[in-house]
Short mmCIF file of C-alpha atoms and ligand atoms in Angstrom, two decimals:
data_model
loop_
_atom_site.label_atom_id
_atom_site.label_comp_id
_atom_site.label_asym_id
_atom_site.label_seq_id
_atom_site.Cartn_x
_atom_site.Cartn_y
_atom_site.Cartn_z
CA MET Q 1422 -45.81 -77.69 -75.62
CA ILE Q 1423 -46.84 -75.27 -73.46
CA LEU Q 1424 -47.06 -75.85 -69.23
CA THR Q 1425 -49.64 -73.04 -67.60
CA VAL Q 1426 -49.80 -73.02 -63.81
CA THR Q 1427 -52.80 -72.60 -61.18
CA LEU Q 1428 -51.30 -73.21 -58.13
CA ASN Q 1429 -55.03 -71.93 -56.23
CA PRO Q 1430 -57.29 -73.70 -58.21
CA SER Q 1431 -60.73 -73.79 -57.50
CA VAL Q 1432 -64.67 -75.22 -58.82
CA ASP Q 1433 -66.29 -72.12 -59.53
CA ILE Q 1434 -70.01 -72.85 -58.77
CA SER Q 1435 -72.41 -70.42 -60.32
CA TYR Q 1436 -76.22 -69.68 -58.66
CA LYS Q 1437 -78.98 -68.23 -60.71
CA LEU Q 1438 -81.75 -66.46 -58.63
CA ASN Q 1439 -84.91 -64.67 -59.08
CA GLN Q 1440 -83.89 -62.22 -55.94
CA LEU Q 1441 -80.99 -62.43 -53.73
CA GLU Q 1442 -82.91 -63.24 -50.89
CA ILE Q 1443 -80.93 -61.59 -46.58
CA ASP Q 1444 -81.59 -64.22 -43.70
CA ASN Q 1445 -83.40 -66.07 -45.86
CA VAL Q 1446 -83.39 -70.05 -47.50
CA ASN Q 1447 -82.80 -69.19 -50.79
CA ARG Q 1448 -83.30 -71.79 -53.91
CA THR Q 1449 -82.56 -71.81 -57.02
CA SER Q 1450 -82.49 -75.08 -59.62
CA SER Q 1451 -79.98 -73.18 -62.21
CA VAL Q 1452 -76.33 -74.56 -61.09
CA SER Q 1453 -73.47 -74.23 -62.77
CA LYS Q 1454 -70.01 -76.01 -61.59
CA THR Q 1455 -66.64 -76.33 -63.48
CA ALA Q 1456 -62.96 -76.06 -63.18
CA GLY Q 1457 -61.63 -72.06 -62.45
CA GLY Q 1458 -58.61 -70.56 -61.92
CA LYS Q 1459 -57.25 -67.32 -63.62
CA GLY Q 1460 -54.90 -70.38 -65.40
CA LEU Q 1461 -57.51 -72.91 -66.31
CA ASN Q 1462 -59.37 -70.29 -68.73
CA VAL Q 1463 -56.29 -69.52 -69.89
CA THR Q 1464 -55.58 -73.67 -70.54
CA ARG Q 1465 -58.90 -74.08 -72.05
CA VAL Q 1466 -58.97 -71.03 -74.47
CA LEU Q 1467 -55.06 -72.30 -75.57
CA PHE Q 1468 -57.10 -75.99 -76.16
CA GLN Q 1469 -60.39 -74.12 -78.12
CA ALA Q 1470 -57.30 -72.23 -79.68
CA ASN Q 1471 -55.40 -76.40 -80.77
CA SER Q 1472 -52.22 -75.18 -79.08
CA PRO Q 1473 -51.17 -77.85 -77.60
CA VAL Q 1474 -51.61 -77.28 -73.28
CA ILE Q 1475 -50.23 -79.67 -70.22
CA ALA Q 1476 -51.75 -77.40 -67.19
CA THR Q 1477 -50.33 -78.16 -63.16
CA GLY Q 1478 -50.55 -76.59 -59.48
CA PHE Q 1479 -51.79 -78.40 -55.83
CA LYS Q 1480 -55.18 -79.73 -56.61
CA GLY Q 1481 -56.62 -81.44 -52.70
CA GLY Q 1482 -59.02 -83.37 -52.02
CA TYR Q 1483 -63.04 -84.19 -53.15
CA LEU Q 1484 -63.03 -80.58 -55.57
CA GLY Q 1485 -59.59 -81.21 -56.65
CA ALA Q 1486 -60.31 -84.67 -58.17
CA PHE Q 1487 -62.95 -82.81 -59.67
CA ILE Q 1488 -60.51 -80.43 -61.01
CA GLU Q 1489 -58.78 -83.39 -63.23
CA ASP Q 1490 -62.42 -84.74 -63.62
CA GLU Q 1491 -62.76 -82.01 -66.14
CA LEU Q 1492 -60.37 -81.86 -67.95
CA ASN Q 1493 -59.62 -85.65 -68.23
CA ALA Q 1494 -63.11 -85.35 -69.14
CA SER Q 1495 -62.32 -82.31 -72.08
CA GLN Q 1496 -59.37 -84.32 -73.71
CA ILE Q 1497 -57.09 -81.68 -71.69
CA LYS Q 1498 -53.92 -82.82 -70.45
CA ASN Q 1499 -53.15 -82.48 -67.47
CA SER Q 1500 -49.89 -82.86 -64.35
CA PHE Q 1501 -51.22 -81.19 -61.09
CA TYR Q 1502 -49.13 -82.69 -57.82
CA PRO Q 1503 -51.41 -83.65 -55.18
CA ILE Q 1504 -52.40 -81.77 -52.10
CA LYS Q 1505 -53.49 -83.47 -48.01
CA GLU Q 1506 -55.68 -80.10 -48.32
CA GLU Q 1507 -59.18 -79.95 -50.24
CA THR Q 1508 -59.05 -77.91 -52.70
CA ARG Q 1509 -61.59 -74.57 -52.34
CA ASN Q 1510 -64.53 -73.50 -53.72
CA CYS Q 1511 -65.67 -70.17 -55.73
CA ILE Q 1512 -69.47 -69.45 -55.26
CA ALA Q 1513 -70.92 -66.56 -57.62
CA VAL Q 1514 -75.03 -65.90 -57.25
CA LEU Q 1515 -76.23 -64.15 -60.36
CA HIS Q 1516 -79.36 -62.00 -59.13
CA GLU Q 1517 -81.23 -59.41 -60.54
CA GLY Q 1518 -78.25 -58.56 -62.62
CA ASN Q 1519 -74.61 -58.67 -59.83
CA GLN Q 1520 -72.82 -60.95 -58.95
CA THR Q 1521 -72.21 -61.38 -55.39
CA GLU Q 1522 -69.24 -63.56 -55.53
CA ILE Q 1523 -67.23 -65.46 -52.49
CA LEU Q 1524 -63.64 -66.93 -52.48
CA GLU Q 1525 -62.23 -69.40 -50.17
CA SER Q 1526 -58.78 -67.65 -49.47
CA GLY Q 1527 -58.00 -71.76 -50.48
CA PRO Q 1528 -55.55 -74.60 -48.89
CA TYR Q 1529 -52.69 -74.60 -46.97
CA ILE Q 1530 -49.81 -75.67 -48.51
CA SER Q 1531 -47.31 -76.90 -46.73
CA THR Q 1532 -43.21 -76.86 -46.76
CA ASP Q 1533 -43.61 -80.60 -47.63
CA GLU Q 1534 -45.60 -80.44 -50.86
CA LEU Q 1535 -43.53 -77.03 -51.80
CA GLN Q 1536 -40.32 -78.25 -51.48
CA GLY Q 1537 -42.36 -82.26 -53.98
CA PHE Q 1538 -44.04 -79.31 -56.15
CA ILE Q 1539 -40.77 -77.48 -57.61
CA LYS Q 1540 -39.35 -80.91 -58.35
CA HIS Q 1541 -43.00 -81.99 -59.82
CA PHE Q 1542 -41.95 -79.06 -62.48
CA GLU Q 1543 -38.99 -79.37 -63.32
CA LYS Q 1544 -39.81 -82.80 -64.50
CA LEU Q 1545 -43.21 -81.37 -66.45
CA MET Q 1546 -40.37 -79.13 -67.93
CA ASP Q 1547 -39.14 -81.72 -69.43
CA GLU Q 1548 -41.63 -81.53 -72.42
CA VAL Q 1549 -42.89 -77.61 -72.44
CA GLN Q 1550 -41.64 -74.23 -74.32
CA LEU Q 1551 -43.56 -71.81 -72.71
CA VAL Q 1552 -45.07 -71.80 -68.94
CA VAL Q 1553 -47.58 -69.48 -67.99
CA PHE Q 1554 -48.32 -68.45 -63.83
CA SER Q 1555 -51.89 -67.51 -63.70
CA GLY Q 1556 -53.37 -65.87 -60.16
CA SER Q 1557 -52.61 -65.69 -56.16
CA LEU Q 1558 -50.89 -67.45 -53.87
CA PRO Q 1559 -52.31 -70.13 -51.90
CA ALA Q 1560 -51.94 -70.03 -47.89
CA GLY Q 1561 -48.78 -71.02 -46.62
CA VAL Q 1562 -46.71 -70.43 -50.12
CA PRO Q 1563 -43.86 -67.28 -49.65
CA VAL Q 1564 -44.23 -64.17 -51.47
CA ASN Q 1565 -41.18 -65.81 -53.73
CA TYR Q 1566 -41.98 -69.08 -54.99
CA TYR Q 1567 -42.89 -67.44 -58.36
CA SER Q 1568 -38.96 -66.18 -58.38
CA ASP Q 1569 -37.59 -69.76 -57.56
CA LEU Q 1570 -39.95 -71.11 -60.30
CA ILE Q 1571 -39.17 -68.50 -63.17
CA LYS Q 1572 -35.49 -69.12 -61.75
CA ILE Q 1573 -35.60 -72.58 -63.13
CA CYS Q 1574 -38.07 -71.90 -65.88
CA ASN Q 1575 -34.82 -69.02 -67.64
CA HIS Q 1576 -31.77 -71.63 -66.35
CA LYS Q 1577 -32.84 -73.56 -69.25
CA SER Q 1578 -33.50 -71.33 -71.44
CA ILE Q 1579 -38.01 -71.38 -71.14
CA PRO Q 1580 -39.61 -68.32 -72.21
CA VAL Q 1581 -42.10 -66.58 -69.03
CA ILE Q 1582 -45.62 -65.62 -68.59
CA ALA Q 1583 -46.80 -64.23 -65.74
CA ASP Q 1584 -50.08 -62.23 -64.72
CA THR Q 1585 -50.74 -62.09 -61.28
CA SER Q 1586 -51.12 -58.83 -58.86
CA GLY Q 1587 -50.41 -57.49 -55.53
CA ILE Q 1588 -47.99 -59.17 -53.57
CA ALA Q 1589 -46.96 -61.59 -55.51
CA LEU Q 1590 -46.81 -58.98 -58.71
CA THR Q 1591 -44.34 -56.77 -56.65
CA THR Q 1592 -42.08 -59.58 -55.29
CA LEU Q 1593 -41.26 -60.91 -58.39
CA LEU Q 1594 -40.17 -57.87 -60.75
CA GLU Q 1595 -38.05 -56.99 -57.95
CA GLN Q 1596 -36.75 -60.20 -58.21
CA SER Q 1597 -33.52 -61.09 -60.94
CA ASN Q 1598 -34.74 -63.29 -61.98
CA LYS Q 1599 -37.54 -62.17 -64.17
CA PRO Q 1600 -39.84 -62.69 -66.22
CA TYR Q 1601 -40.05 -62.91 -70.65
CA ALA Q 1602 -43.77 -61.47 -70.57
CA ILE Q 1603 -45.58 -59.49 -67.88
CA LYS Q 1604 -50.08 -58.61 -68.53
CA PRO Q 1605 -50.77 -56.42 -66.48
CA ASN Q 1606 -54.54 -53.88 -66.73
CA LEU Q 1607 -54.62 -50.03 -64.95
CA ASP Q 1608 -55.24 -51.09 -62.13
CA GLU Q 1609 -52.76 -53.47 -61.80
CA LEU Q 1610 -49.73 -52.20 -63.06
CA SER Q 1611 -50.62 -48.60 -60.77
CA GLN Q 1612 -50.89 -51.38 -57.95
CA ILE Q 1613 -47.91 -51.51 -58.62
CA LEU Q 1614 -46.50 -47.81 -58.56
CA GLY Q 1615 -48.62 -47.73 -56.77
CA TYR Q 1616 -49.86 -44.33 -58.91
CA THR Q 1617 -52.69 -43.82 -61.21
CA VAL Q 1618 -51.69 -44.93 -63.81
CA SER Q 1619 -54.54 -42.99 -66.33
CA GLU Q 1620 -54.32 -44.16 -70.39
CA ASP Q 1621 -52.59 -41.08 -71.44
CA ILE Q 1622 -50.43 -42.52 -73.64
CA THR Q 1623 -46.98 -40.78 -73.03
CA GLU Q 1624 -48.39 -41.74 -68.26
CA MET Q 1625 -48.14 -45.12 -70.17
CA LYS Q 1626 -44.96 -44.66 -71.62
CA ASN Q 1627 -43.36 -42.78 -68.39
CA ALA Q 1628 -45.30 -45.42 -65.91
CA LEU Q 1629 -43.45 -49.16 -67.75
CA LYS Q 1630 -39.66 -46.98 -68.60
CA HIS Q 1631 -40.07 -46.96 -64.52
CA GLU Q 1632 -36.67 -49.53 -63.76
CA MET Q 1633 -38.69 -52.34 -61.88
CA PHE Q 1634 -39.50 -53.22 -65.67
CA ASN Q 1635 -36.34 -53.65 -66.86
CA GLY Q 1636 -34.97 -57.38 -67.98
CA ILE Q 1637 -38.92 -58.05 -69.50
CA GLN Q 1638 -39.46 -57.93 -73.15
CA TRP Q 1639 -43.04 -58.43 -72.70
CA ILE Q 1640 -45.65 -55.42 -70.95
CA PHE Q 1641 -49.63 -56.02 -72.35
CA VAL Q 1642 -50.86 -53.70 -70.27
CA SER Q 1643 -54.39 -54.21 -70.88
CA LEU Q 1644 -56.93 -51.39 -71.57
CA GLY Q 1645 -60.67 -53.51 -71.95
CA ALA Q 1646 -62.33 -51.83 -74.39
CA ASN Q 1647 -59.78 -49.28 -75.63
CA GLY Q 1648 -57.42 -52.49 -77.21
CA SER Q 1649 -53.63 -52.72 -75.67
CA LEU Q 1650 -50.59 -49.98 -74.84
CA VAL Q 1651 -47.91 -53.62 -75.23
CA LYS Q 1652 -43.79 -51.86 -75.20
CA HIS Q 1653 -41.96 -55.26 -76.12
CA ASP Q 1654 -37.95 -54.75 -75.64
CA ASP Q 1655 -37.69 -49.96 -76.46
CA GLU Q 1656 -40.79 -50.44 -78.52
CA TYR Q 1657 -43.94 -48.78 -78.11
CA TYR Q 1658 -47.40 -49.74 -79.65
CA LYS Q 1659 -51.08 -48.77 -79.16
CA VAL Q 1660 -53.51 -51.57 -80.34
CA ASN Q 1661 -57.08 -50.23 -81.32
CA ILE Q 1662 -59.65 -52.95 -81.31
CA PRO Q 1663 -63.28 -52.86 -83.30
CA LYS Q 1664 -66.14 -52.48 -81.66
CA ILE Q 1665 -67.70 -55.94 -80.24
CA GLY Q 1666 -70.83 -57.39 -78.63
CA VAL Q 1667 -69.41 -58.53 -75.42
CA VAL Q 1668 -71.25 -60.62 -73.62
CA ASN Q 1669 -68.91 -61.24 -71.02
CA PRO Q 1670 -65.52 -59.36 -70.56
CA VAL Q 1671 -65.19 -61.96 -67.09
CA GLY Q 1672 -62.24 -63.81 -68.04
CA SER Q 1673 -60.59 -62.02 -71.22
CA GLY Q 1674 -56.88 -61.10 -69.92
CA ASP Q 1675 -56.43 -64.79 -69.13
CA ALA Q 1676 -57.85 -65.19 -72.97
CA THR Q 1677 -54.44 -62.13 -74.49
CA VAL Q 1678 -51.59 -64.80 -72.64
CA ALA Q 1679 -53.70 -67.81 -74.33
CA GLY Q 1680 -52.77 -65.92 -77.12
CA PHE Q 1681 -49.28 -64.51 -76.79
CA ALA Q 1682 -48.78 -67.24 -75.53
CA SER Q 1683 -50.15 -69.07 -78.30
CA ALA Q 1684 -48.80 -66.88 -81.46
CA TYR Q 1685 -45.52 -66.14 -79.79
CA SER Q 1686 -45.10 -70.63 -79.68
CA LYS Q 1687 -46.46 -71.00 -83.03
CA ASP Q 1688 -42.88 -68.25 -83.89
CA LYS Q 1689 -45.99 -65.38 -84.93
CA SER Q 1690 -43.85 -62.08 -85.29
CA VAL Q 1691 -43.72 -59.46 -82.70
CA ILE Q 1692 -47.07 -57.70 -84.71
CA GLU Q 1693 -49.14 -61.51 -84.83
CA ILE Q 1694 -48.11 -62.26 -81.67
CA ILE Q 1695 -50.01 -58.15 -80.31
CA LYS Q 1696 -52.86 -58.64 -82.44
CA THR Q 1697 -53.79 -62.29 -81.66
CA ALA Q 1698 -53.77 -61.78 -78.44
CA ASN Q 1699 -55.80 -58.59 -78.60
CA THR Q 1700 -58.06 -61.06 -80.21
CA PHE Q 1701 -58.08 -63.92 -78.50
CA GLY Q 1702 -58.82 -61.00 -75.15
CA MET Q 1703 -62.17 -60.05 -77.85
CA LEU Q 1704 -63.16 -64.07 -78.61
CA ASN Q 1705 -63.60 -64.50 -75.31
CA ALA Q 1706 -66.17 -61.46 -74.11
CA MET Q 1707 -67.88 -62.26 -76.72
CA GLU Q 1708 -68.34 -65.29 -75.11
CA GLN Q 1709 -71.40 -66.62 -71.42
CA GLN Q 1710 -68.85 -68.69 -69.91
CA THR Q 1711 -65.89 -67.18 -68.65
CA GLY Q 1712 -63.01 -68.88 -70.38
CA CYS Q 1713 -63.95 -69.58 -73.50
CA ILE Q 1714 -63.34 -68.24 -77.75
CA ASN Q 1715 -65.03 -69.40 -80.73
CA ILE Q 1716 -61.56 -69.26 -82.33
CA ASP Q 1717 -64.14 -69.92 -85.73
CA LYS Q 1718 -64.45 -66.17 -85.33
CA PHE Q 1719 -60.87 -65.60 -85.07
CA GLU Q 1720 -60.29 -63.63 -88.82
CA GLY Q 1721 -63.22 -62.33 -88.53
CA LEU Q 1722 -61.29 -59.68 -86.34
CA TYR Q 1723 -57.78 -59.92 -86.06
CA LYS Q 1724 -57.52 -58.11 -89.56
CA GLN Q 1725 -60.27 -55.11 -87.50
CA ILE Q 1726 -57.28 -54.32 -85.46
CA LYS Q 1727 -54.56 -51.40 -86.25
CA ILE Q 1728 -51.05 -51.73 -84.46
CA ILE Q 1729 -50.06 -48.03 -83.91
CA GLU Q 1730 -46.50 -47.22 -83.30
CA VAL Q 1731 -45.61 -44.87 -80.18
P1 LIG G 556 -58.70 -57.46 -67.11
O1 LIG G 556 -59.97 -58.71 -67.79
O2 LIG G 556 -57.60 -58.24 -66.87
O3 LIG G 556 -59.02 -56.96 -66.57
P2 LIG G 556 -59.14 -56.64 -70.60
O4 LIG G 556 -60.44 -55.92 -69.32
O5 LIG G 556 -57.77 -55.58 -69.51
O6 LIG G 556 -58.26 -57.74 -69.09
O7 LIG G 556 -59.25 -57.48 -70.98
C1 LIG G 556 -58.53 -57.68 -71.88
C2 LIG G 556 -58.21 -57.79 -73.53
O8 LIG G 556 -59.41 -58.52 -74.01
C3 LIG G 556 -58.05 -56.43 -74.02
O9 LIG G 556 -57.43 -56.45 -74.34
C4 LIG G 556 -59.27 -56.46 -75.72
O10 LIG G 556 -58.00 -56.82 -76.32
C5 LIG G 556 -60.54 -57.51 -75.03
N1 LIG G 556 -61.36 -56.91 -74.13
C6 LIG G 556 -61.67 -57.14 -72.83
N2 LIG G 556 -63.03 -56.03 -72.76
C7 LIG G 556 -63.31 -56.15 -73.56
C8 LIG G 556 -64.13 -54.65 -74.14
N3 LIG G 556 -65.89 -54.92 -73.76
N4 LIG G 556 -65.01 -54.56 -75.70
C9 LIG G 556 -63.83 -55.20 -76.60
N5 LIG G 556 -62.54 -56.37 -76.09
C10 LIG G 556 -62.36 -56.15 -75.12
#
């Protein structure tokens, strides 16, 4: 069983408009409301790939209940921890080929809730082999909270994949309890290093030799349509992927994480893990819905991936 952790989930609302009129009333009947957040994308993709998964995180109020109901209706196992404040909405307005987003920062998590979640998380540990942390930390959550959770996992020898960015990522890299794997894209890698890393292979390799990455077994640097550069222990691989018909690449990084988790939990080889992760990323980019793959197209793409040790 893989446990996905989404501390700041959302109900993602998307409104389609022919034209967005500023300072006026905009009406639409084209509305979709789905359970969102990076960790829930990972969850859905794992579920679609027939990998046993359970989702956790904080849930509050009616929107928290909406997320739970949606997961239950899809028969996705979940065990969210209740909080006092309301789970957030994230709104995307699709208009004239643009996507205008309004993202709520989300609920404030109290000290009692933080401690309560740790106990809840420890109980969930009994039935899992791998944990995935995805996304930002809601207000009230200390920046080292992921590190505290990773410490629990490391103590139980349960590997962790951490897919976060900014201060949450830099903080967890500074702590002695390291995740087993991380998946920054090039922007996130540049952000934590404090300089712009280009797609030049030597430059990327040098970037990953920084001491902040010591002790992390797997680093997947995802490069969108250009595949990825992967560091596993002291080996580096450039992954070249075929050209595909891209429909919506949002959430491809989450699907990549799901692919890694799925292959890793099935004891696949290093090369198989790398290929599966990239294939899942591509499969997501080929679908309209964020955090969604058509597993029937897996084989066709998987065999076109070329990996070069660099
Ligand atoms: P993130 O969503 O975290 O920024 P990326 O955009 O790098 O992540 O995408 C993750 C993976 O998804 C890539 O390594 C690749 O396998 C696949 N992918 C993403 N965008 C494309 C694209 N435009 N064409 C082909 N594959 C893509």
